[in-house]
Coordinates of N, CA and C in Angstrom, one line a residue:
M39 N -8.0 32.4 31.6 CA -9.1 32.8 30.8 C -9.6 31.5 30.0
M40 N -10.8 31.4 30.0 CA -11.4 30.2 29.3 C -11.3 30.4 27.8
K41 N -11.0 29.4 27.1 CA -10.9 29.4 25.6 C -12.3 29.3 25.0
T42 N -12.4 29.9 23.9 CA -13.7 29.8 23.2 C -13.6 28.7 22.1
L43 N -14.7 28.5 21.5 CA -14.8 27.5 20.4 C -13.8 27.9 19.3
N44 N -13.8 29.2 18.9 CA -12.9 29.6 17.9 C -11.4 29.4 18.3
D45 N -11.1 29.6 19.6 CA -9.7 29.4 20.0 C -9.3 27.9 19.7
Y46 N -10.2 27.0 20.1 CA -9.9 25.6 19.8 C -9.9 25.3 18.4
L47 N -10.8 25.8 17.6 CA -10.8 25.6 16.1 C -9.5 26.0 15.4
E48 N -8.9 27.1 16.0 CA -7.7 27.6 15.4 C -6.4 26.8 15.8
M49 N -6.6 25.9 16.7 CA -5.4 25.1 17.2 C -5.1 24.0 16.2
P50 N -3.9 23.6 16.0 CA -3.5 22.7 14.9 C -3.7 21.2 15.4
Y51 N -4.9 20.8 15.6 CA -5.2 19.4 16.0 C -4.8 18.5 14.8
R52 N -4.1 17.4 15.2 CA -3.7 16.4 14.2 C -5.0 15.6 13.8
M53 N -5.2 15.5 12.5 CA -6.3 14.8 11.9 C -5.8 13.5 11.2
E54 N -6.4 12.4 11.6 CA -6.0 11.1 10.9 C -7.1 10.7 10.0
I55 N -6.8 10.4 8.7 CA -7.8 10.1 7.7 C -7.4 8.6 7.2
V56 N -8.5 7.8 7.2 CA -8.3 6.5 6.7 C -9.4 6.2 5.7
E57 N -9.1 5.7 4.5 CA -10.1 5.4 3.5 C -10.9 4.2 4.0
D58 N -12.2 4.3 3.9 CA -13.1 3.2 4.3 C -13.4 2.4 3.1
R59 N -12.6 1.3 2.8 CA -12.7 0.5 1.6 C -13.9 -0.3 1.6
D60 N -14.5 -0.7 2.8 CA -15.7 -1.5 2.9 C -16.9 -0.7 2.5
E61 N -17.1 0.4 3.2 CA -18.3 1.2 3.0 C -18.2 2.4 2.0
G62 N -16.9 2.7 1.7 CA -16.7 3.9 0.8 C -16.5 5.1 1.7
G63 N -15.9 6.1 1.1 CA -15.7 7.3 1.9 C -14.5 7.3 2.8
F64 N -14.5 8.0 3.9 CA -13.4 8.1 4.8 C -13.8 8.1 6.2
I65 N -12.8 7.6 7.1 CA -13.0 7.7 8.5 C -12.0 8.7 9.0
V66 N -12.5 9.7 9.8 CA -11.7 10.8 10.2 C -11.7 10.8 11.8
S67 N -10.5 10.9 12.4 CA -10.4 11.0 13.8 C -9.3 12.0 14.2
Y68 N -9.5 12.5 15.5 CA -8.5 13.4 16.0 C -8.0 12.8 17.3
P69 N -6.7 12.3 17.3 CA -6.2 11.6 18.4 C -6.2 12.4 19.7
D70 N -6.1 13.7 19.7 CA -6.0 14.5 20.9 C -7.4 14.8 21.5
L71 N -8.5 14.4 20.7 CA -9.8 14.6 21.2 C -10.5 13.2 21.3
P72 N -10.4 12.6 22.5 CA -11.0 11.3 22.7 C -12.4 11.1 22.2
G73 N -12.6 10.1 21.4 CA -14.0 9.8 20.9 C -14.4 10.7 19.7
C74 N -13.5 11.5 19.2 CA -13.9 12.4 18.1 C -13.5 11.6 16.8
I75 N -14.5 10.8 16.3 CA -14.2 10.0 15.1 C -15.6 10.0 14.4
T76 N -15.5 10.0 13.1 CA -16.7 10.0 12.2 C -16.3 9.4 10.9
S77 N -17.3 9.2 10.0 CA -17.1 8.8 8.7 C -18.0 9.6 7.7
G78 N -17.6 9.7 6.5 CA -18.4 10.4 5.5 C -17.9 10.1 4.1
E79 N -18.7 10.5 3.1 CA -18.3 10.3 1.7 C -17.1 11.1 1.3
T80 N -16.9 12.3 1.9 CA -15.8 13.1 1.6 C -15.1 13.4 2.9
I81 N -13.9 13.9 2.8 CA -13.2 14.2 4.1 C -13.9 15.4 4.8
D82 N -14.4 16.4 4.0 CA -15.1 17.5 4.6 C -16.4 17.0 5.3
A83 N -17.1 16.1 4.8 CA -18.3 15.6 5.4 C -18.0 14.8 6.6
A84 N -16.8 14.3 6.7 CA -16.5 13.4 7.8 C -15.9 14.2 9.0
D85 N -15.7 15.5 8.8 CA -15.0 16.2 9.9 C -15.9 16.6 11.0
A86 N -15.8 16.0 12.1 CA -16.7 16.2 13.3 C -16.0 17.1 14.4
K87 N -14.8 17.6 14.1 CA -14.1 18.3 15.2 C -14.9 19.4 15.8
K88 N -15.6 20.3 14.9 CA -16.3 21.4 15.5 C -17.5 20.9 16.4
A89 N -18.2 19.9 15.9 CA -19.3 19.4 16.7 C -18.8 18.8 18.0
W90 N -17.7 18.1 18.0 CA -17.1 17.5 19.2 C -16.8 18.6 20.2
L91 N -16.1 19.7 19.7 CA -15.6 20.8 20.6 C -16.8 21.5 21.2
E92 N -17.9 21.8 20.3 CA -19.1 22.4 20.8 C -19.7 21.6 22.0
A93 N -19.8 20.3 21.8 CA -20.4 19.5 22.8 C -19.6 19.5 24.1
A94 N -18.3 19.4 23.9 CA -17.4 19.4 25.1 C -17.5 20.7 25.9
L95 N -17.6 21.8 25.2 CA -17.7 23.1 25.9 C -19.0 23.2 26.6
E96 N -20.1 22.8 25.9 CA -21.4 22.8 26.6 C -21.5 22.0 27.8
E97 N -20.8 20.8 27.8 CA -20.8 19.9 28.9 C -19.8 20.2 30.0
G98 N -18.9 21.2 29.7 CA -17.9 21.6 30.6 C -16.8 20.6 30.7
M99 N -16.6 19.7 29.7 CA -15.6 18.7 29.7 C -14.2 19.4 29.4
P100 N -13.2 18.8 30.0 CA -11.8 19.3 29.7 C -11.4 19.0 28.3
I101 N -10.8 20.0 27.6 CA -10.4 19.8 26.2 C -8.9 19.9 26.2
Q102 N -8.3 18.8 25.7 CA -6.8 18.7 25.6 C -6.4 19.5 24.4
E103 N -5.3 20.3 24.6 CA -4.7 21.0 23.5 C -3.9 20.1 22.7
P104 N -3.7 20.4 21.4 CA -2.9 19.5 20.5 C -1.5 19.2 21.0
D105 N -1.1 18.0 20.7 CA 0.2 17.6 20.9 C 1.1 18.5 20.1
S106 N 2.3 18.8 20.6 CA 3.2 19.7 19.9 C 4.5 19.0 19.5
L107 N 4.9 19.2 18.3 CA 6.2 18.7 17.8 C 7.4 19.4 18.5
E108 N 7.1 20.5 19.2 CA 8.2 21.1 20.0 C 8.7 20.3 21.1
D109 N 7.9 19.3 21.5 CA 8.4 18.3 22.5 C 9.4 17.3 22.1
Y110 N 9.7 17.3 20.8 CA 10.5 16.3 20.2 C 11.7 17.0 19.5
S111 N 12.9 16.6 19.8 CA 14.1 17.2 19.2 C 14.4 16.7 17.8
G112 N 13.9 15.5 17.4 CA 14.3 14.9 16.1 C 15.6 14.2 16.2
Q113 N 16.1 13.9 17.4 CA 17.3 13.2 17.6 C 17.2 12.2 18.7
F114 N 17.9 11.1 18.6 CA 18.0 10.1 19.7 C 19.3 9.3 19.4
K115 N 19.9 8.8 20.5 CA 21.1 8.0 20.4 C 20.7 6.6 20.3
L116 N 21.4 5.8 19.6 CA 21.1 4.4 19.4 C 22.4 3.6 19.3
R117 N 22.5 2.6 20.1 CA 23.7 1.7 20.1 C 23.2 0.5 19.3
L118 N 24.1 0.0 18.4 CA 23.7 -1.2 17.7 C 25.0 -2.1 17.5
P119 N 24.8 -3.3 17.2 CA 25.9 -4.2 17.0 C 26.8 -3.7 15.8
R120 N 28.1 -3.9 15.9 CA 29.1 -3.4 14.9 C 28.7 -4.0 13.5
S121 N 28.2 -5.3 13.5 CA 27.9 -5.9 12.2 C 26.7 -5.1 11.5
L122 N 25.8 -4.7 12.3 CA 24.6 -3.9 11.7 C 25.1 -2.6 11.3
H123 N 26.0 -2.0 12.1 CA 26.5 -0.6 11.7 C 27.2 -0.8 10.4
R124 N 28.0 -1.8 10.2 CA 28.8 -2.0 8.9 C 27.8 -2.2 7.8
S125 N 26.8 -3.0 8.0 CA 25.8 -3.3 7.0 C 25.1 -2.0 6.6
L126 N 24.6 -1.2 7.5 CA 23.9 0.1 7.2 C 24.9 1.1 6.5
A127 N 26.2 1.1 6.9 CA 27.1 2.0 6.2 C 27.3 1.5 4.8
E128 N 27.4 0.3 4.6 CA 27.6 -0.3 3.2 C 26.4 0.0 2.3
H129 N 25.2 -0.2 2.9 CA 24.0 0.0 2.1 C 23.8 1.5 1.8
S130 N 24.1 2.4 2.7 CA 23.9 3.8 2.5 C 24.9 4.3 1.4
K131 N 26.1 3.7 1.5 CA 27.2 4.1 0.5 C 26.7 3.7 -0.9
R132 N 26.2 2.5 -1.0 CA 25.7 1.9 -2.3 C 24.6 2.8 -2.8
E133 N 23.7 3.3 -1.9 CA 22.6 4.2 -2.4 C 23.0 5.6 -2.6
G134 N 24.3 6.0 -2.2 CA 24.8 7.3 -2.4 C 24.2 8.4 -1.4
V135 N 23.8 7.9 -0.2 CA 23.3 8.8 0.7 C 24.1 8.6 2.1
S136 N 23.9 9.6 3.0 CA 24.5 9.4 4.3 C 23.8 8.3 5.0
M137 N 24.5 7.7 6.0 CA 24.0 6.7 6.8 C 22.7 7.2 7.6
N138 N 22.8 8.4 8.0 CA 21.7 9.1 8.7 C 20.5 9.1 7.8
Q139 N 20.6 9.6 6.6 CA 19.5 9.6 5.6 C 18.9 8.2 5.4
Y140 N 19.8 7.2 5.2 CA 19.4 5.9 4.9 C 18.6 5.3 6.1
C141 N 19.1 5.6 7.3 CA 18.3 5.1 8.5 C 17.0 5.8 8.7
V142 N 16.9 7.1 8.4 CA 15.6 7.8 8.4 C 14.7 7.1 7.4
Y143 N 15.2 6.8 6.2 CA 14.4 6.2 5.2 C 13.8 4.8 5.7
L144 N 14.7 4.0 6.3 CA 14.3 2.7 6.8 C 13.3 2.8 7.9
L145 N 13.5 3.7 8.8 CA 12.5 3.9 9.9 C 11.2 4.4 9.4
S146 N 11.2 5.4 8.5 CA 9.9 5.9 8.0 C 9.2 4.8 7.2
R147 N 9.9 4.0 6.4 CA 9.2 3.0 5.6 C 8.6 2.0 6.6
N148 N 9.3 1.6 7.6 CA 8.8 0.6 8.6 C 7.6 1.2 9.4
D149 N 7.7 2.5 9.7 CA 6.6 3.2 10.4 C 5.3 3.1 9.7
M150 N 5.4 3.2 8.4 CA 4.2 3.1 7.5 C 3.6 1.7 7.5
V151 N 4.5 0.7 7.6 CA 4.0 -0.7 7.6 C 3.3 -1.0 8.8
F152 N 3.7 -0.4 9.9 CA 3.0 -0.7 11.2 C 2.4 0.6 11.8
P153 N 1.2 1.0 11.2 CA 0.6 2.2 11.7 C 0.1 2.1 13.1
K154 N -0.2 3.2 13.7 CA -0.7 3.2 15.1 C -2.1 2.5 15.2

């Protein structure tokens, strides 16, 4: 059965928002909808998802459904040198958190430094 505009609008598409420091306002994009990017003075004004979906449906273009977090378990195995293991264990102990929590903190902090 073909999906309608409302079906797609109800799907949880990931929206990325970046402040436009040069021009003011915001740049909004939807990674799962190729080419769906716009800018505006407010986040609401910059949201072009509906217009993009309407045009794609009119043109008969395939529309990708949103990426799902269900595809990710939240776990992975990692081998590291013993010296690094010791260092991470010592730092996490000093911070009063588990080594797992400390590593998640380090990874998330680094992920923000190097955005997509």
